[in-house]
XYZ file of C-alpha atoms in Angstrom:
381
model
C -0.159 -0.095 -0.184
C 1.373 3.097 -0.916
C 2.603 6.052 1.576
C 0.223 8.720 2.010
C 0.728 12.099 2.020
C 1.449 13.708 5.353
C -1.431 14.898 6.550
C -0.048 18.616 6.729
C -0.474 18.146 3.099
C -3.741 17.103 2.925
C -6.434 20.042 2.641
C -9.496 19.753 5.367
C -11.427 21.745 2.300
C -11.961 22.196 -1.503
C -11.070 25.287 -1.470
C -11.344 28.155 -4.289
C -7.115 28.341 -4.478
C -5.593 25.312 -3.152
C -1.353 24.536 -2.934
C -0.790 20.885 -3.165
C 2.274 18.603 -3.594
C 0.155 16.528 -6.577
C 2.554 13.380 -7.057
C 0.497 12.182 -10.261
C 0.024 15.553 -11.792
C 3.647 16.387 -11.222
C 5.723 12.771 -12.223
C 3.515 12.788 -15.523
C 4.506 16.675 -16.174
C 8.282 15.432 -15.610
C 7.664 12.650 -17.977
C 6.159 14.945 -20.267
C 9.138 17.712 -20.289
C 11.197 15.002 -21.157
C 9.747 14.483 -24.553
C 9.558 19.039 -24.968
C 13.579 18.861 -24.286
C 14.481 20.005 -27.849
C 11.901 22.553 -27.549
C 12.230 24.282 -24.634
C 15.210 25.342 -23.280
C 16.078 26.643 -19.657
C 14.685 23.350 -18.463
C 15.596 21.808 -15.062
C 18.924 19.943 -15.447
C 17.372 16.036 -14.335
C 14.585 16.513 -17.133
C 18.322 17.399 -19.572
C 20.109 14.514 -17.914
C 17.662 11.903 -18.038
C 16.921 12.007 -21.913
C 20.699 11.582 -22.088
C 20.295 8.397 -20.643
C 17.093 7.259 -22.333
C 17.260 4.848 -25.940
C 16.317 6.405 -28.967
C 13.253 3.893 -28.052
C 12.190 4.444 -24.969
C 12.799 8.888 -25.803
C 9.790 7.545 -28.640
C 7.849 5.312 -26.381
C 7.999 8.477 -24.032
C 6.832 10.947 -26.563
C 3.626 8.865 -27.751
C 2.389 7.804 -24.189
C 3.533 11.439 -22.827
C 2.360 13.247 -26.017
C 0.191 10.998 -28.301
C -1.820 9.867 -25.814
C -1.393 12.500 -23.397
C -4.994 12.860 -22.273
C -5.623 9.250 -21.281
C -2.550 10.179 -18.772
C -3.134 12.842 -17.410
C -5.722 12.144 -13.699
C -8.601 14.247 -13.315
C -8.678 14.107 -10.216
C -5.864 14.294 -6.444
C -3.792 10.926 -5.698
C -1.633 10.552 -2.529
C 0.999 8.966 -4.258
C 1.986 8.110 -7.967
C 1.378 3.943 -6.993
C -1.732 5.087 -5.895
C -2.224 6.437 -9.394
C -0.418 3.758 -11.300
C -3.148 0.984 -9.281
C -6.094 3.462 -10.921
C -5.063 3.212 -13.939
C -3.969 -0.344 -13.713
C -7.662 -1.146 -12.774
C -9.147 1.126 -15.722
C -10.900 -0.430 -18.663
C -8.979 -0.079 -21.661
C -12.073 1.520 -23.911
C -12.900 4.069 -21.304
C -9.285 5.293 -21.532
C -9.145 5.549 -24.794
C -12.933 7.198 -24.878
C -10.982 9.419 -22.452
C -8.562 10.771 -24.961
C -11.379 11.197 -27.914
C -13.699 12.883 -25.797
C -11.430 15.739 -24.889
C -9.877 15.960 -28.484
C -13.742 16.558 -29.364
C -13.840 19.204 -26.288
C -11.314 21.315 -27.903
C -12.773 23.800 -30.329
C -11.836 23.542 -34.369
C -9.263 26.241 -34.624
C -8.318 27.405 -31.276
C -4.689 26.116 -31.309
C -3.096 24.637 -28.045
C -4.773 27.542 -25.937
C -7.780 26.063 -25.958
C -11.036 25.942 -23.111
C -12.565 22.856 -23.400
C -15.973 23.373 -24.070
C -18.572 21.752 -22.119
C -18.689 18.065 -22.097
C -22.780 17.561 -22.514
C -22.212 19.841 -25.420
C -19.850 17.770 -27.036
C -21.260 13.509 -28.739
C -18.347 10.956 -29.214
C -18.323 10.088 -32.403
C -15.725 7.265 -32.100
C -15.710 5.745 -36.037
C -15.265 8.966 -37.548
C -12.057 10.091 -34.983
C -10.605 6.548 -36.214
C -11.144 6.456 -39.661
C -8.074 6.877 -41.050
C -4.408 8.174 -39.960
C -5.227 10.640 -42.357
C -8.297 11.498 -40.959
C -7.021 11.158 -37.610
C -3.751 13.543 -38.225
C -6.763 15.854 -40.369
C -8.989 16.377 -37.030
C -5.454 17.270 -34.761
C -4.510 19.351 -37.476
C -8.033 21.440 -36.903
C -7.733 21.838 -33.263
C -3.800 22.840 -32.894
C -1.365 24.668 -34.525
C 0.250 22.457 -36.817
C 3.857 23.255 -35.803
C 2.818 21.066 -32.549
C 2.194 18.323 -34.509
C 4.841 15.618 -34.615
C 2.588 12.816 -37.363
C 5.276 9.944 -36.653
C 4.333 10.436 -33.024
C 0.832 10.865 -33.279
C -0.073 7.921 -36.005
C 2.285 5.557 -33.383
C -0.488 6.952 -31.050
C -3.896 6.245 -33.231
C -2.564 2.098 -33.678
C -2.881 2.222 -29.704
C -6.199 3.789 -30.007
C -7.193 1.378 -32.605
C -6.124 -1.588 -29.886
C -7.704 -0.428 -26.855
C -5.486 -3.591 -25.051
C -2.219 -2.564 -26.377
C -2.572 0.936 -25.369
C -3.694 0.691 -21.986
C -0.704 -2.056 -21.372
C 1.802 0.266 -23.254
C 0.838 2.956 -20.763
C 1.088 0.710 -17.185
C 4.460 -0.755 -18.634
C 5.763 2.668 -19.492
C 4.760 4.367 -16.565
C 5.701 1.639 -14.470
C 8.988 1.141 -15.839
C 10.113 5.193 -15.845
C 8.540 5.506 -11.576
C 10.662 2.793 -10.980
C 13.717 3.346 -12.582
C 13.545 7.230 -12.574
C 11.104 8.882 -11.605
C 10.957 7.403 -6.964
C 14.694 8.300 -6.380
C 13.929 11.659 -7.738
C 10.873 13.001 -6.457
C 12.418 10.860 -3.022
C 14.890 13.859 -3.567
C 12.809 16.798 -4.468
C 9.229 16.209 -2.437
C 11.323 18.305 0.667
C 11.395 21.167 -1.597
C 8.275 20.786 -2.357
C 7.072 21.028 0.428
C 8.158 23.766 1.817
C 6.623 25.287 -0.981
C 3.741 24.579 -0.114
C 4.147 25.503 2.974
C 5.308 28.792 2.498
C 2.671 29.602 0.145
C -0.250 28.188 2.532
C 1.468 30.737 4.845
C -1.141 33.967 2.951
C -4.665 34.637 2.428
C -6.251 34.061 -0.115
C -9.667 34.859 0.626
C -9.473 38.521 -0.792
C -7.699 37.847 -4.579
C -9.550 36.439 -7.897
C -8.247 33.435 -8.964
C -5.759 35.652 -11.504
C -4.041 37.582 -8.817
C -3.402 34.790 -7.122
C -1.894 32.439 -10.132
C 0.239 35.738 -10.675
C 1.379 35.425 -7.336
C 2.256 32.134 -7.156
C 4.052 31.520 -10.184
C 5.264 34.987 -10.358
C 5.495 35.939 -13.198
C 1.958 38.003 -15.214
C -0.315 35.896 -17.678
C -1.159 37.955 -19.883
C -2.633 35.295 -22.109
C -6.357 35.270 -22.872
C -6.748 31.386 -22.348
C -5.051 31.552 -19.059
C -7.654 34.157 -17.638
C -10.465 32.050 -18.841
C -9.365 28.999 -17.936
C -9.335 30.256 -14.623
C -12.496 32.516 -14.631
C -14.630 29.485 -15.232
C -12.099 26.884 -12.867
C -13.921 26.176 -9.833
C -10.777 25.189 -8.311
C -7.959 26.435 -9.257
C -4.523 23.727 -7.320
C -1.112 25.339 -7.570
C 1.465 23.014 -7.582
C 4.777 23.248 -7.565
C 7.230 21.617 -9.748
C 10.868 20.673 -9.802
C 11.158 20.190 -13.265
C 9.107 22.530 -15.343
C 11.913 25.304 -14.598
C 10.699 29.111 -15.743
C 7.539 27.958 -17.339
C 4.088 26.675 -16.542
C 1.740 23.642 -16.919
C -1.787 23.051 -16.494
C -4.139 19.848 -16.433
C -7.942 20.454 -16.737
C -10.752 18.002 -15.316
C -14.087 19.203 -14.672
C -14.106 22.345 -13.068
C -10.728 22.002 -12.007
C -7.836 23.735 -13.436
C -4.205 22.570 -12.211
C -1.137 24.563 -12.656
C 2.353 24.032 -12.127
C 4.864 26.234 -12.294
C 8.350 26.262 -10.874
C 8.889 25.534 -6.587
C 9.599 28.736 -4.900
C 9.203 30.629 -1.955
C 6.853 33.951 -1.978
C 8.632 37.026 -2.462
C 8.603 38.614 0.487
C 8.076 34.994 2.619
C 10.559 34.870 5.657
C 11.046 31.828 5.843
C 14.738 29.778 4.923
C 15.046 27.393 1.985
C 18.064 27.445 0.678
C 17.536 24.944 -1.972
C 14.463 26.506 -2.765
C 16.331 29.722 -3.147
C 18.879 28.483 -5.038
C 16.689 26.481 -7.917
C 14.880 29.799 -9.140
C 18.397 31.341 -9.164
C 19.359 28.922 -11.101
C 16.497 28.972 -13.759
C 16.894 32.689 -13.668
C 21.081 32.615 -15.070
C 20.210 30.070 -17.327
C 18.667 32.278 -19.505
C 21.141 34.857 -19.122
C 24.201 32.422 -19.597
C 23.824 32.282 -23.777
C 25.332 34.926 -25.498
C 22.625 34.499 -28.684
C 20.219 35.637 -25.156
C 22.309 38.170 -24.133
C 22.363 39.573 -27.526
C 18.756 39.626 -27.756
C 18.461 41.208 -24.400
C 20.656 44.146 -25.160
C 18.901 44.852 -29.116
C 15.739 44.726 -27.290
C 16.789 47.088 -24.877
C 18.767 49.927 -26.786
C 15.775 49.628 -29.213
C 12.938 49.769 -27.059
C 10.563 47.266 -28.336
C 11.045 44.855 -31.191
C 9.233 42.328 -33.103
C 10.316 38.461 -33.859
C 11.030 39.240 -37.275
C 13.598 41.965 -36.565
C 15.361 39.836 -34.547
C 15.432 37.262 -36.625
C 17.340 39.554 -39.649
C 19.469 41.075 -36.751
C 20.451 37.933 -35.814
C 20.674 35.978 -38.531
C 19.970 32.551 -37.320
C 16.603 30.240 -37.857
C 13.346 31.205 -36.826
C 12.595 28.243 -34.701
C 16.200 28.959 -32.821
C 15.345 32.468 -31.898
C 11.806 31.234 -31.683
C 13.400 29.077 -28.406
C 15.270 31.820 -27.040
C 12.057 33.924 -26.593
C 10.057 31.771 -25.099
C 12.709 30.729 -22.438
C 13.486 34.804 -21.883
C 9.966 35.941 -22.114
C 8.876 32.920 -19.571
C 11.896 33.968 -17.265
C 10.575 37.605 -17.131
C 13.128 39.508 -18.691
C 11.207 39.972 -21.968
C 7.607 40.789 -21.481
C 5.185 39.698 -24.731
C 2.602 41.165 -26.919
C 0.859 41.249 -30.412
C 1.327 43.931 -32.851
C 0.165 44.408 -35.873
C -0.024 40.314 -36.129
C 3.780 39.674 -35.320
C 4.831 39.754 -31.631
C 6.613 42.725 -29.773
C 9.460 42.297 -27.086
C 10.375 44.263 -25.019
C 12.869 44.334 -21.426
C 12.153 44.280 -18.332
C 14.386 46.557 -16.221
C 12.907 45.443 -12.574
C 13.865 41.509 -14.166
C 16.518 41.857 -14.330
C 17.362 43.996 -10.921
C 15.206 41.965 -9.153
C 17.464 38.565 -10.400
C 20.345 40.476 -8.947
C 18.874 41.437 -5.963
C 18.278 37.448 -5.276
C 21.946 36.796 -6.360
C 23.129 39.164 -3.674
C 20.717 37.882 -0.716
C 21.659 34.445 -1.459
C 25.376 34.507 -1.572
C 26.267 37.826 1.018
C 22.480 37.008 3.366
C 22.300 39.890 5.481
C 25.692 41.249 4.242
C 23.878 42.463 1.318
C 24.435 45.988 0.323
C 20.750 47.885 -0.859
C 22.071 48.857 -3.954
C 19.579 46.287 -6.066
C 16.242 47.706 -6.023
C 13.438 44.776 -4.927
C 10.231 43.994 -6.723
C 8.448 41.076 -7.051
């Protein structure tokens, strides 16, 4: 029987805004990040090291399970431990698991891209035959709902072959998640769980009763959430559960189920917390500094700062490197908060955030010098 999470981390009531470890969501997201390591820079070192240890076949299998069969493995409620969730998955009927994937796809509005708000379940009717008529039809339906640049045809085609054979899909999912837990996740979870508990405890000291869910999200994640899809999801959610992740770096993850929205963020302490948790402070500093340890990203920051504001195409033209490479750099710099992003004339425009740079320098100074840190750096949140 899996060991239960300690009582201090188990909410006694359903709060509108909650903080929790969420072991199932947390570990599933870590596996997902392994499949995103080539698309996102600045992820935690564990992600990079683990990817390097995986054979090509295991990397592909992980991509099929975490990306192609993504909605089959996402928990739709909280679990006390990852093994408890695995035990549940093992007992789930394979056809039910397949239908969970197709039903979620059906609820995604067409032409909405990756940032979507799911349609109400009562408003859609699942037509399994239409989805599984052929690999071509399946891919076409996905392209109606997701940005084509985010669709890996090979992975999705393999996922389709499993969706047409629910018992094989079920075995693949249970076997893969069990293997990854035993070989990679369990040791890392034991190592990082105390740090994550510190983050949960620190944020639970905050009174969220006067905050909207959007205000709470900005406070907890330490970032603005200007994307309209984020705002819509938070507004519609009956409960928002914020989950500190040891691996997500400067990015955020989100999972929806019924009226609950889980938001994963890089484990950190509240800006005004008096709690001493050096590992959390160090992790936050590493995330911020990793964005600055690259010559191209430093060039981008200087260019944008000198110009005041630059379009993404202007940056591509000035650097003379590929659009995909520039996109990776801009994504990390925006996620870390050094650049702010807005839509302008059908493009994306970027501005430098001097406050974020000063905040990073102040955090480094405080961590290294403690009470000796001078008042030279302005401190912002």
